[in-house]
Amino acid sequence: MATAGKPMALLVLADKPENPQVIKYAADEFQRVIQKATGVKIAAIPERQLNRQLHPDLARIFLGPCEATRQAGVDARRLPANGYLIRSGTRRLFLCGKDGGTDHPRNYHVDMGTLFAVYEFLERQVGVRWLWPGDLGEFVPRQQHVVSGVWKTRSLPRLMQRYWRFEASLHHGRQAWSSEASVYNYKLGVYKWLRRHRFMRRHNLDYAEAFRDYWKRFGETRPELFNLLPNGKRQPDGGRSQHVSMCVSEPELWKQVVVDWRANRTAKLPWVNCKPNDTPGKCVCRRCLDWDVRTDTAAATAAARKAFVAENRDGWSWPGHLGSLSDRYAKYLLAVQREAGQFDKNATVISYAYANYSRPPTATVLNNRVVIALASSLFFPYTDETSREFRSDWKGWSATGARLVFRPNITLGSHNMPVHYARRVGADIQHAFRHGVLATDLDSLTGMWATQGPSLYVVARTQLPVDKTVDEILDEYYGAFGPAKAAVKQYFDFWERVTEPVTRKRWQTIVNRYQRQDPDGLNFRTFYKAAHEIYTPEVMNQGRRLLQVAAERASGEETASRRVGFLAKGLRDAQLTLETQEAFRGYRKTGKRSGFDAAARRLRAFRHSLEKDYVVNLSYVSFQENMTWGGRD
Ligand SMILES: [Zn+2]
């Protein structure tokens, strides 16, 4: 393809591609990476010019379905969207996929099989690794020769969607970015990174909660649809009507769900949406309780009633006394499926496993026309206990016969602090994928690339059929740091050890303490308020020392040095965040705000210097921090 600084191949583009933007983008990606690897730019021409070209010495790389693929019998037409073929022959290579749509491949809904073929080729044959967005995060090993290798690959998409929510972490607007252009550039870099890791949405699973507007629609006329609370009333708990839970054993509810489905279903969203609102199951009517599996209903309801009366009304704790409601919710899904089956015998229902119906049902068998998005367990702190629980939930739900969507929240945790849960999350994802997965939907990519990079990299890589252990995937990441490889590994291993003593129990004790002291409490959004309990000055010093070692090792190599520098910026950002929160605590205590103002200024100035670097997502961090630091004087 390229040897001793000379191009040995020509890139040939389809004349009439399904989606010309996919082919153009795929060619750009291909050319850029080959040039980084060899210093050689491979020329690209449309197929119709091929005969007029006099390049007898050049091998040909055909991008996308074209005349040459037809003649060679490399047929992507019958592949599903995003599927692709890679074939090599005598002085020819075909990178040929099922493309479609009319949009740029930075958008999820575009079909981009040819681009994915290019990425697989570049990863396996050239050794490119996309650690984080932007140029510095792209690792391309330098080489004298790149050859095409021998290929006979047919890749079909395993998942309906491979999705990592990202928009939500930017929807807070410009926040700490100094211009819209900076936000745009950041966003563009992240979309490119996601595509390089083959995130795509052949079908989307954008079913919102099904009952958000039910109280508005039926609150006055049809109370029987709603939960019976321990106070004997059928109404929203705590007044937030979009979070009301339903009386899921009520036949009129099943009928209404099916009426809604028949009125609203589309070719893109064909399933019966049964997703409960964002709250635990709360109905204590006789019929719902009889659907549950538990040993002592009288004791459970008495405890729930007592907690209901005592609770300040967030509505999350008292239903826990009812135990697992998963059998109740599983029976509800079967009932809706039966109801919908009168109109379409293949009707598929979709719902969540969540809150007090996260655990697998113990007595109810489901079927493959039930889709469950499993949102349980995976969150900070990510401990052995977390992993065990997740795996047993996944296995249990899988055993019911339902099809599963991997929908964890783990990447929402820890704010911008250094965490390293890569080995746990990698092993858990591989475990889940071994037991069958229909789609993924991760909430959310907040984008703390410099302090959490290896974990994010592993989350992306383990969703692909890369056939590597998690340690081997991590080795790819650390390998990009050249002579500092071992030192960078030690640095991240240190962060793994730092959070090790934070058991769920210990973390809950901290959360409870903040709940008592602080009217706003502590949750994943305001993690930075308690971060100093884990990230003590000694811990942060040790982190800096380890990074210093890495910097010394990398000092002879420019790119490796800059990559270590990137990690150091993340650590500095975390340090300044800790200092600002400490100053804020001082201000709350004394009423004097000059120290806090100075610390906040330092943080702001530092972040201004990071705008082009992908170190942190400035929208996300500043929005969450301003919930505490902003608007108070
Ligand atoms: Zn009920």
XYZ file of C-alpha atoms and ligand atoms in Angstrom:
634
model
C 0.000 0.000 0.000
C 2.866 2.281 0.877
C 6.499 1.520 1.117
C 9.651 3.545 1.669
C 7.769 6.810 1.402
C 6.059 5.954 -1.896
C 2.391 5.223 -2.453
C 1.837 1.717 -3.779
C -1.940 1.908 -3.956
C -4.763 4.026 -5.230
C -8.065 4.602 -3.483
C -10.987 4.107 -5.857
C -14.332 5.577 -4.844
C -17.724 4.416 -6.016
C -19.201 6.679 -8.696
C -22.749 6.531 -7.425
C -22.650 5.697 -3.755
C -25.822 5.187 -1.715
C -24.675 8.023 0.499
C -21.818 10.051 -1.041
C -21.006 11.666 2.305
C -20.193 8.295 3.832
C -17.751 7.428 1.030
C -16.078 10.832 1.116
C -15.693 10.682 4.876
C -14.431 7.088 4.779
C -11.819 8.104 2.193
C -10.693 11.063 4.333
C -10.327 8.843 7.383
C -8.402 6.251 5.403
C -6.035 8.778 3.841
C -5.343 10.588 7.085
C -4.431 7.467 9.053
C -2.259 5.988 6.284
C -0.466 9.303 6.020
C 0.160 9.393 9.749
C 1.519 5.850 9.612
C 3.762 6.187 6.557
C 4.030 9.848 5.651
C 2.449 8.989 2.314
C -0.781 10.374 0.969
C -2.740 7.839 -1.029
C -4.596 9.454 -3.908
C -8.338 8.928 -4.317
C -10.187 8.904 -7.634
C -13.734 8.083 -8.677
C -14.094 4.725 -10.387
C -15.074 6.230 -13.748
C -11.596 7.769 -14.029
C -9.846 4.505 -13.351
C -9.339 3.437 -16.963
C -7.865 6.742 -17.890
C -5.349 6.528 -15.085
C -2.062 5.054 -16.035
C -0.868 3.589 -12.786
C 0.042 0.029 -13.588
C 2.219 -0.203 -10.461
C -0.489 0.760 -8.025
C -2.730 -1.672 -6.227
C -6.378 -0.635 -5.938
C -8.478 -0.178 -2.866
C -12.167 0.049 -3.698
C -14.342 1.962 -1.239
C -18.021 1.091 -1.245
C -20.159 -0.933 -3.652
C -19.089 -0.125 -7.231
C -18.586 -1.696 -10.664
C -15.473 -3.555 -9.530
C -17.244 -5.091 -6.521
C -20.052 -6.240 -8.796
C -17.612 -7.881 -11.163
C -15.749 -9.505 -8.301
C -18.931 -10.775 -6.662
C -18.375 -8.720 -3.508
C -22.023 -7.987 -2.882
C -23.080 -5.804 0.024
C -26.559 -5.159 -1.294
C -28.165 -7.903 0.720
C -26.354 -7.055 3.944
C -28.239 -5.358 6.744
C -27.479 -1.674 7.284
C -23.962 -1.124 8.680
C -22.863 -4.617 7.655
C -19.734 -4.851 5.530
C -17.337 -7.058 3.581
C -13.561 -6.819 3.452
C -11.976 -8.903 0.689
C -8.493 -8.996 -0.683
C -7.426 -10.283 -4.089
C -4.529 -9.895 -6.451
C -3.418 -6.307 -5.979
C -6.939 -5.390 -4.958
C -8.705 -4.721 -1.698
C -12.442 -4.198 -1.260
C -13.846 -2.250 1.676
C -17.510 -2.510 0.937
C -20.497 -1.943 3.193
C -24.204 -1.276 3.334
C -24.578 2.484 3.450
C -27.629 4.687 3.365
C -29.351 7.847 4.410
C -28.702 11.331 3.139
C -26.757 12.748 6.037
C -23.169 13.029 7.264
C -21.929 9.946 9.131
C -21.359 12.011 12.249
C -25.084 11.486 12.751
C -26.186 8.281 14.383
C -29.021 7.360 12.088
C -26.878 7.183 8.920
C -26.006 3.681 7.677
C -22.250 3.540 7.197
C -21.075 -0.002 6.559
C -18.245 1.131 4.289
C -16.900 3.503 6.936
C -16.986 0.686 9.497
C -15.078 -1.549 7.067
C -12.422 1.174 6.847
C -12.207 1.362 10.632
C -11.828 -2.379 11.039
C -9.091 -2.391 8.413
C -7.244 0.526 10.013
C -7.437 -1.041 13.458
C -6.322 -4.509 12.516
C -3.935 -3.818 9.680
C -2.453 -0.448 10.624
C -2.870 -0.628 14.416
C -4.654 2.699 14.890
C -6.160 3.280 18.372
C -8.634 6.024 19.188
C -7.960 6.783 22.840
C -9.839 10.059 23.084
C -11.240 12.615 20.616
C -8.924 14.890 18.659
C -5.539 14.485 17.041
C -3.516 13.755 20.195
C -5.879 10.938 21.164
C -5.337 9.168 17.848
C -2.472 6.708 18.110
C -1.026 5.517 14.800
C 2.155 3.431 14.904
C 4.762 4.728 12.452
C 5.812 2.164 9.869
C 7.828 1.784 6.694
C 5.327 -0.469 4.971
C 1.615 -0.834 5.164
C 0.332 -3.858 3.321
C -3.269 -4.799 2.689
C -3.046 -8.256 4.241
C -5.297 -11.190 3.434
C -8.958 -10.593 4.113
C -12.170 -12.526 3.804
C -14.365 -10.808 6.350
C -18.115 -10.506 6.506
C -19.332 -8.404 9.423
C -22.966 -8.181 10.428
C -24.111 -5.758 13.101
C -24.707 -7.682 16.305
C -26.758 -4.968 17.946
C -29.851 -2.986 17.013
C -28.059 0.033 18.348
C -24.731 0.679 20.000
C -25.509 3.930 21.735
C -23.754 6.147 24.236
C -25.876 9.172 25.057
C -23.885 12.316 24.682
C -26.227 15.161 23.771
C -27.554 15.383 27.328
C -24.121 16.198 28.700
C -23.976 19.206 26.374
C -27.561 20.363 26.461
C -26.786 22.709 29.296
C -25.467 25.038 26.641
C -22.271 26.984 26.465
C -21.625 27.204 30.218
C -17.861 27.595 30.719
C -16.930 27.524 27.033
C -15.915 30.936 25.778
C -17.648 30.571 22.412
C -20.175 28.516 20.505
C -17.352 27.490 18.191
C -15.553 25.781 21.079
C -18.683 23.806 21.964
C -19.122 22.833 18.330
C -15.534 21.645 17.981
C -15.762 19.608 21.137
C -18.991 18.040 19.973
C -17.569 17.243 16.550
C -14.534 15.543 18.061
C -16.693 13.368 20.297
C -19.010 12.347 17.442
C -16.001 11.332 15.386
C -14.650 9.300 18.286
C -17.999 7.563 18.767
C -18.185 6.673 15.101
C -14.623 5.345 15.121
C -15.741 3.004 17.879
C -18.743 2.058 15.686
C -21.494 3.532 17.807
C -24.542 3.520 15.572
C -28.287 3.238 15.636
C -29.572 0.937 12.951
C -32.837 1.153 14.844
C -33.298 3.499 17.703
C -35.003 2.489 20.914
C -36.235 5.959 21.793
C -39.251 4.932 23.772
C -39.838 7.479 26.529
C -41.704 6.660 29.739
C -45.183 5.636 28.647
C -47.167 7.300 31.424
C -45.679 10.781 31.664
C -48.918 12.484 30.680
C -51.326 9.962 32.148
C -52.195 11.979 35.228
C -52.977 14.939 33.037
C -55.053 12.826 30.699
C -56.817 10.555 33.184
C -56.111 11.851 36.691
C -59.642 13.075 37.204
C -61.609 10.633 35.128
C -59.929 7.252 35.644
C -58.290 6.999 39.071
C -58.199 3.182 38.836
C -55.224 3.423 36.433
C -52.986 4.900 39.126
C -51.190 3.543 42.171
C -53.057 3.105 45.433
C -50.793 4.763 48.022
C -50.635 3.649 51.681
C -52.851 6.655 52.551
C -55.675 5.054 50.558
C -55.471 7.556 47.705
C -54.843 6.968 44.029
C -52.666 9.952 43.189
C -49.055 10.934 42.444
C -46.759 10.449 45.411
C -45.258 13.790 46.377
C -47.171 15.737 43.774
C -44.936 15.252 40.721
C -47.537 13.946 38.357
C -45.168 12.940 35.561
C -43.589 10.529 38.062
C -46.779 8.821 39.175
C -46.613 5.025 39.328
C -49.381 2.912 37.904
C -51.697 0.150 39.106
C -50.144 -2.356 36.741
C -52.556 -5.195 37.505
C -55.486 -3.098 36.282
C -56.966 -4.465 32.998
C -58.119 -0.985 31.974
C -54.479 0.135 32.090
C -53.377 -2.641 29.720
C -56.170 -1.680 27.355
C -55.184 1.979 27.418
C -51.529 1.131 26.734
C -52.628 -0.829 23.681
C -54.949 1.971 22.534
C -51.984 4.357 22.722
C -49.792 1.902 20.860
C -52.277 1.480 18.029
C -52.636 5.220 17.724
C -48.946 6.069 17.882
C -46.853 3.165 16.634
C -44.608 3.836 13.680
C -42.363 1.743 11.471
C -39.385 3.071 13.425
C -40.917 2.574 16.864
C -43.165 -0.457 16.381
C -43.151 -1.886 19.900
C -45.715 -1.512 22.652
C -44.233 0.988 25.048
C -44.827 -0.206 28.625
C -42.083 1.818 30.305
C -43.116 2.964 33.762
C -42.335 6.481 34.934
C -39.049 7.331 36.634
C -40.034 6.165 40.119
C -40.371 2.917 42.099
C -43.504 0.795 41.863
C -45.857 1.936 44.603
C -49.298 0.403 44.238
C -50.434 -1.336 47.441
C -53.814 -2.494 46.143
C -54.747 -6.085 47.006
C -54.499 -7.282 43.408
C -51.028 -5.821 42.786
C -49.747 -7.206 46.106
C -51.117 -10.634 45.169
C -49.056 -10.548 41.978
C -45.820 -10.148 43.948
C -43.708 -12.984 45.265
C -42.896 -12.529 48.958
C -43.223 -14.412 52.184
C -45.098 -11.955 54.398
C -47.215 -9.345 52.658
C -48.815 -8.055 55.847
C -45.442 -7.252 57.415
C -44.111 -5.703 54.203
C -47.093 -3.408 53.733
C -47.059 -2.405 57.401
C -43.376 -1.438 57.120
C -44.046 0.431 53.881
C -46.959 2.288 55.443
C -44.861 3.301 58.422
C -42.028 4.554 56.191
C -44.527 6.320 53.934
C -45.873 8.323 56.879
C -42.391 9.142 58.206
C -40.713 9.948 54.928
C -39.933 13.392 53.641
C -41.648 13.001 50.349
C -39.049 12.036 47.783
C -41.044 8.856 47.277
C -37.980 6.678 46.710
C -37.306 4.945 50.013
C -40.602 3.721 51.384
C -41.515 1.471 48.441
C -38.298 -0.459 49.147
C -40.119 -2.093 52.069
C -42.425 -3.833 49.611
C -39.494 -5.916 48.389
C -39.007 -6.857 44.753
C -41.987 -6.059 42.528
C -40.422 -7.704 39.479
C -42.944 -10.540 39.201
C -45.742 -7.986 39.364
C -44.179 -5.970 36.550
C -43.362 -9.094 34.512
C -47.010 -10.219 34.739
C -48.074 -6.753 33.653
C -45.872 -7.023 30.548
C -47.366 -10.396 29.656
C -50.872 -8.991 30.151
C -50.180 -6.069 27.802
C -48.578 -8.434 25.322
C -51.734 -10.608 25.348
C -53.921 -7.545 24.912
C -51.804 -6.281 21.990
C -51.723 -9.802 20.528
C -55.375 -9.426 19.574
C -54.263 -6.884 17.000
C -50.812 -8.179 16.077
C -49.744 -11.635 17.147
C -46.085 -10.612 17.007
C -46.556 -7.575 19.221
C -43.386 -6.889 21.221
C -43.448 -4.998 24.510
C -40.574 -2.910 25.883
C -39.926 -1.819 29.444
C -37.280 -1.181 32.082
C -35.899 -3.240 34.924
C -35.463 -0.450 37.417
C -35.789 0.697 41.029
C -37.737 -1.901 43.068
C -38.303 -4.068 40.008
C -34.614 -4.425 39.047
C -34.070 -7.928 40.390
C -35.106 -10.718 38.017
C -38.619 -12.120 38.575
C -38.535 -15.446 40.390
C -41.795 -17.049 39.281
C -42.715 -15.480 35.936
C -41.509 -16.714 32.569
C -41.258 -14.133 29.785
C -40.553 -14.615 26.077
C -38.524 -13.061 23.287
C -41.246 -10.559 22.487
C -40.446 -8.838 25.764
C -37.547 -6.374 25.687
C -36.087 -5.240 28.998
C -33.648 -2.353 29.377
C -31.595 -3.245 32.424
C -30.566 -0.100 34.245
C -29.710 -1.699 37.558
C -26.674 -1.572 39.764
C -23.806 -0.223 37.688
C -22.966 3.045 39.364
C -20.435 4.651 41.668
C -18.938 3.098 43.750
C -18.171 0.242 41.387
C -17.298 -2.601 43.747
C -17.255 -6.395 43.747
C -20.735 -6.245 45.170
C -21.854 -4.046 42.253
C -20.450 -6.503 39.731
C -21.987 -9.518 41.429
C -25.388 -7.891 41.566
C -25.254 -6.746 37.960
C -24.220 -10.170 36.706
C -26.884 -11.982 38.642
C -29.542 -9.501 37.433
C -28.398 -9.883 33.849
C -28.314 -13.640 34.019
C -31.660 -13.816 35.798
C -33.477 -11.558 33.343
C -31.827 -13.349 30.463
C -33.108 -16.659 31.846
C -36.716 -15.382 31.735
C -36.512 -15.501 27.938
C -36.727 -11.727 27.513
C -34.297 -9.865 25.247
C -32.057 -7.375 27.020
C -30.761 -3.874 26.472
C -27.581 -2.941 28.349
C -28.443 0.412 29.876
C -26.011 1.309 32.660
C -25.484 4.670 34.356
C -21.912 4.090 35.456
C -20.360 6.734 33.226
C -22.523 9.395 34.884
C -20.633 8.984 38.165
C -17.599 10.645 39.726
C -17.859 14.099 38.116
C -14.361 15.026 36.807
C -12.416 13.052 39.438
C -9.896 10.375 38.466
C -11.519 6.952 38.564
C -10.449 3.713 37.016
C -13.184 1.100 36.816
C -11.998 -0.152 33.430
C -11.242 -3.707 34.484
C -14.552 -4.166 36.269
C -16.713 -2.615 33.590
C -14.876 -4.417 30.812
C -15.366 -7.803 32.430
C -19.019 -7.045 33.193
C -19.769 -5.936 29.644
C -18.087 -9.030 28.249
C -20.129 -11.119 30.681
C -23.380 -9.480 29.571
C -22.531 -9.877 25.890
C -21.828 -13.571 26.390
C -25.387 -13.973 27.709
C -27.086 -12.180 24.840
C -27.633 -8.500 24.277
C -30.019 -6.836 21.870
C -28.726 -3.269 22.080
C -26.787 -0.892 24.274
C -27.838 2.477 25.617
C -25.329 4.055 27.990
C -26.238 7.080 30.042
C -24.129 9.207 29.468
C -20.814 10.074 27.914
C -19.961 13.027 30.145
C -16.488 13.122 28.603
C -13.818 13.308 31.329
C -11.213 11.984 28.917
C -8.091 12.889 30.908
C -9.064 11.492 34.307
C -11.269 8.588 33.239
C -9.886 7.809 29.779
C -8.976 4.123 30.061
C -12.410 3.292 31.486
C -14.161 5.109 28.635
C -11.901 3.392 26.114
C -12.679 -0.030 27.558
C -16.429 0.696 27.649
C -16.260 1.416 23.916
C -13.911 -1.408 22.903
C -15.640 -4.211 24.802
C -18.847 -3.581 22.851
C -17.068 -4.616 19.657
C -16.133 -8.168 18.764
C -12.426 -7.476 19.325
C -11.598 -10.847 20.852
C -9.222 -9.450 23.454
C -9.182 -9.584 27.226
C -9.772 -6.354 29.106
C -6.106 -6.240 30.106
C -5.109 -6.557 26.459
C -7.439 -3.684 25.578
C -5.905 -1.595 28.354
C -2.504 -2.504 26.994
C -3.501 -0.867 23.693
C -4.305 2.308 25.592
C -1.140 2.422 27.676
C 0.950 1.448 24.645
C 0.201 4.856 23.137
C 2.360 6.430 25.868
C 5.552 4.904 24.452
C 8.355 4.796 27.032
C 5.877 5.927 29.736
C 3.591 2.940 29.147
C 4.342 1.163 32.439
C 4.279 4.395 34.445
C 0.895 5.415 33.017
C -0.469 1.980 33.842
C 0.783 2.426 37.413
C -0.883 5.821 37.557
C -4.296 4.442 36.623
C -3.867 1.321 38.752
C -3.362 3.732 41.647
C -6.799 5.287 41.021
C -8.303 1.821 40.950
C -6.880 1.219 44.436
C -7.992 4.630 45.733
C -11.694 3.884 45.284
C -11.320 0.257 46.407
C -12.080 0.965 50.110
C -15.210 2.924 49.155
C -17.799 0.214 49.636
C -21.420 0.930 48.837
C -22.151 0.950 52.551
C -19.419 3.475 53.255
C -20.536 5.662 50.385
C -24.156 5.489 51.550
C -23.044 6.640 55.013
C -21.383 9.667 53.418
C -24.450 10.409 51.291
C -26.719 10.152 54.353
C -24.488 12.516 56.306
C -24.705 15.142 53.535
C -28.436 14.587 53.342
C -28.692 15.624 56.978
C -26.288 18.583 56.819
C -27.149 20.079 53.498
C -30.601 21.019 52.230
C -29.559 20.052 48.689
C -28.045 16.757 49.776
C -25.612 14.835 47.647
C -26.189 12.948 44.428
C -24.292 11.993 41.285
C -24.607 15.541 39.966
C -22.950 17.023 43.047
C -20.347 14.321 43.647
C -17.682 17.050 43.929
C -19.207 18.114 47.261
C -17.937 14.933 48.904
C -15.009 14.168 46.602
C -12.478 15.314 49.227
C -13.534 12.388 51.423
C -11.839 10.122 48.870
C -9.397 12.471 47.151
C -7.487 13.651 50.200
C -4.370 15.847 49.836
C -2.167 12.741 50.323
C -4.004 10.854 47.611
C -3.764 13.766 45.184
C -0.040 14.190 45.957
C 0.583 10.544 45.261
C -1.279 10.845 41.950
C 0.876 13.808 40.956
C 4.070 11.944 41.912
C 3.133 8.968 39.739
C 2.362 11.256 36.845
C 5.699 12.979 37.356
C 7.413 9.609 36.925
C 5.455 9.083 33.699
C 6.485 12.542 32.469
C 10.164 11.762 33.091
C 9.937 8.452 31.236
C 8.209 10.115 28.273
C 10.571 13.076 28.127
C 12.473 11.834 25.061
C 9.375 11.446 22.902
C 7.294 14.403 21.949
C 3.906 12.793 21.383
C 4.169 10.544 24.429
C 5.131 13.615 26.486
C 2.144 15.537 25.226
C -0.144 12.603 26.081
C 1.195 12.510 29.644
C 0.715 16.288 29.724
C -2.918 15.702 28.745
C -3.399 13.411 31.758
C -1.730 16.033 33.970
C -4.225 18.666 32.852
C -7.051 16.408 33.936
C -5.503 15.921 37.339
C -4.938 19.660 37.679
C -8.578 20.298 36.800
C -9.665 17.806 39.460
C -7.323 19.459 42.009
C -8.675 22.943 41.291
C -12.231 21.636 41.584
C -11.431 20.197 45.019
C -9.863 23.509 46.067
C -12.839 25.512 44.856
C -15.286 23.316 46.733
C -13.117 23.572 49.855
C -13.139 27.359 49.556
C -16.895 27.223 49.071
C -17.259 25.277 52.325
C -15.181 27.980 54.035
C -17.419 30.661 52.609
C -20.565 28.874 53.790
C -19.070 28.648 57.242
C -17.700 32.177 57.641
C -19.749 34.236 55.215
C -16.531 35.605 53.697
C -16.379 34.849 50.031
C -13.064 36.285 48.833
C -11.258 32.923 49.127
C -14.011 31.166 47.215
C -14.045 33.837 44.516
C -10.286 33.537 44.049
C -10.439 29.735 43.801
C -13.325 29.864 41.322
C -11.378 32.375 39.224
C -8.330 30.094 39.162
C -10.464 27.169 38.030
C -12.152 29.251 35.353
C -8.860 30.557 33.999
C -7.395 27.073 33.902
C -10.405 25.673 32.101
C -10.229 28.454 29.580
C -6.835 27.032 28.605
C -8.411 23.586 28.058
C -11.079 24.499 25.565
C -9.483 22.745 22.609
C -8.101 19.764 24.501
C -10.915 17.291 25.320
C -9.583 17.155 28.894
C -13.080 17.737 30.295
C -16.500 18.586 28.953
C -16.867 22.173 30.166
C -20.631 22.253 29.695
C -21.136 19.281 31.925
C -18.781 20.139 34.781
C -19.727 23.771 35.071
C -23.455 23.107 34.913
C -23.257 20.613 37.766
C -20.922 22.807 39.828
C -23.066 25.892 39.379
C -25.930 24.087 41.079
C -23.842 24.585 44.220
C -21.528 27.492 43.487
C -23.702 29.671 41.329
C -26.663 31.755 42.333
C -25.798 31.916 46.032
C -24.508 34.976 47.794
Zn -52.646 -1.937 41.998
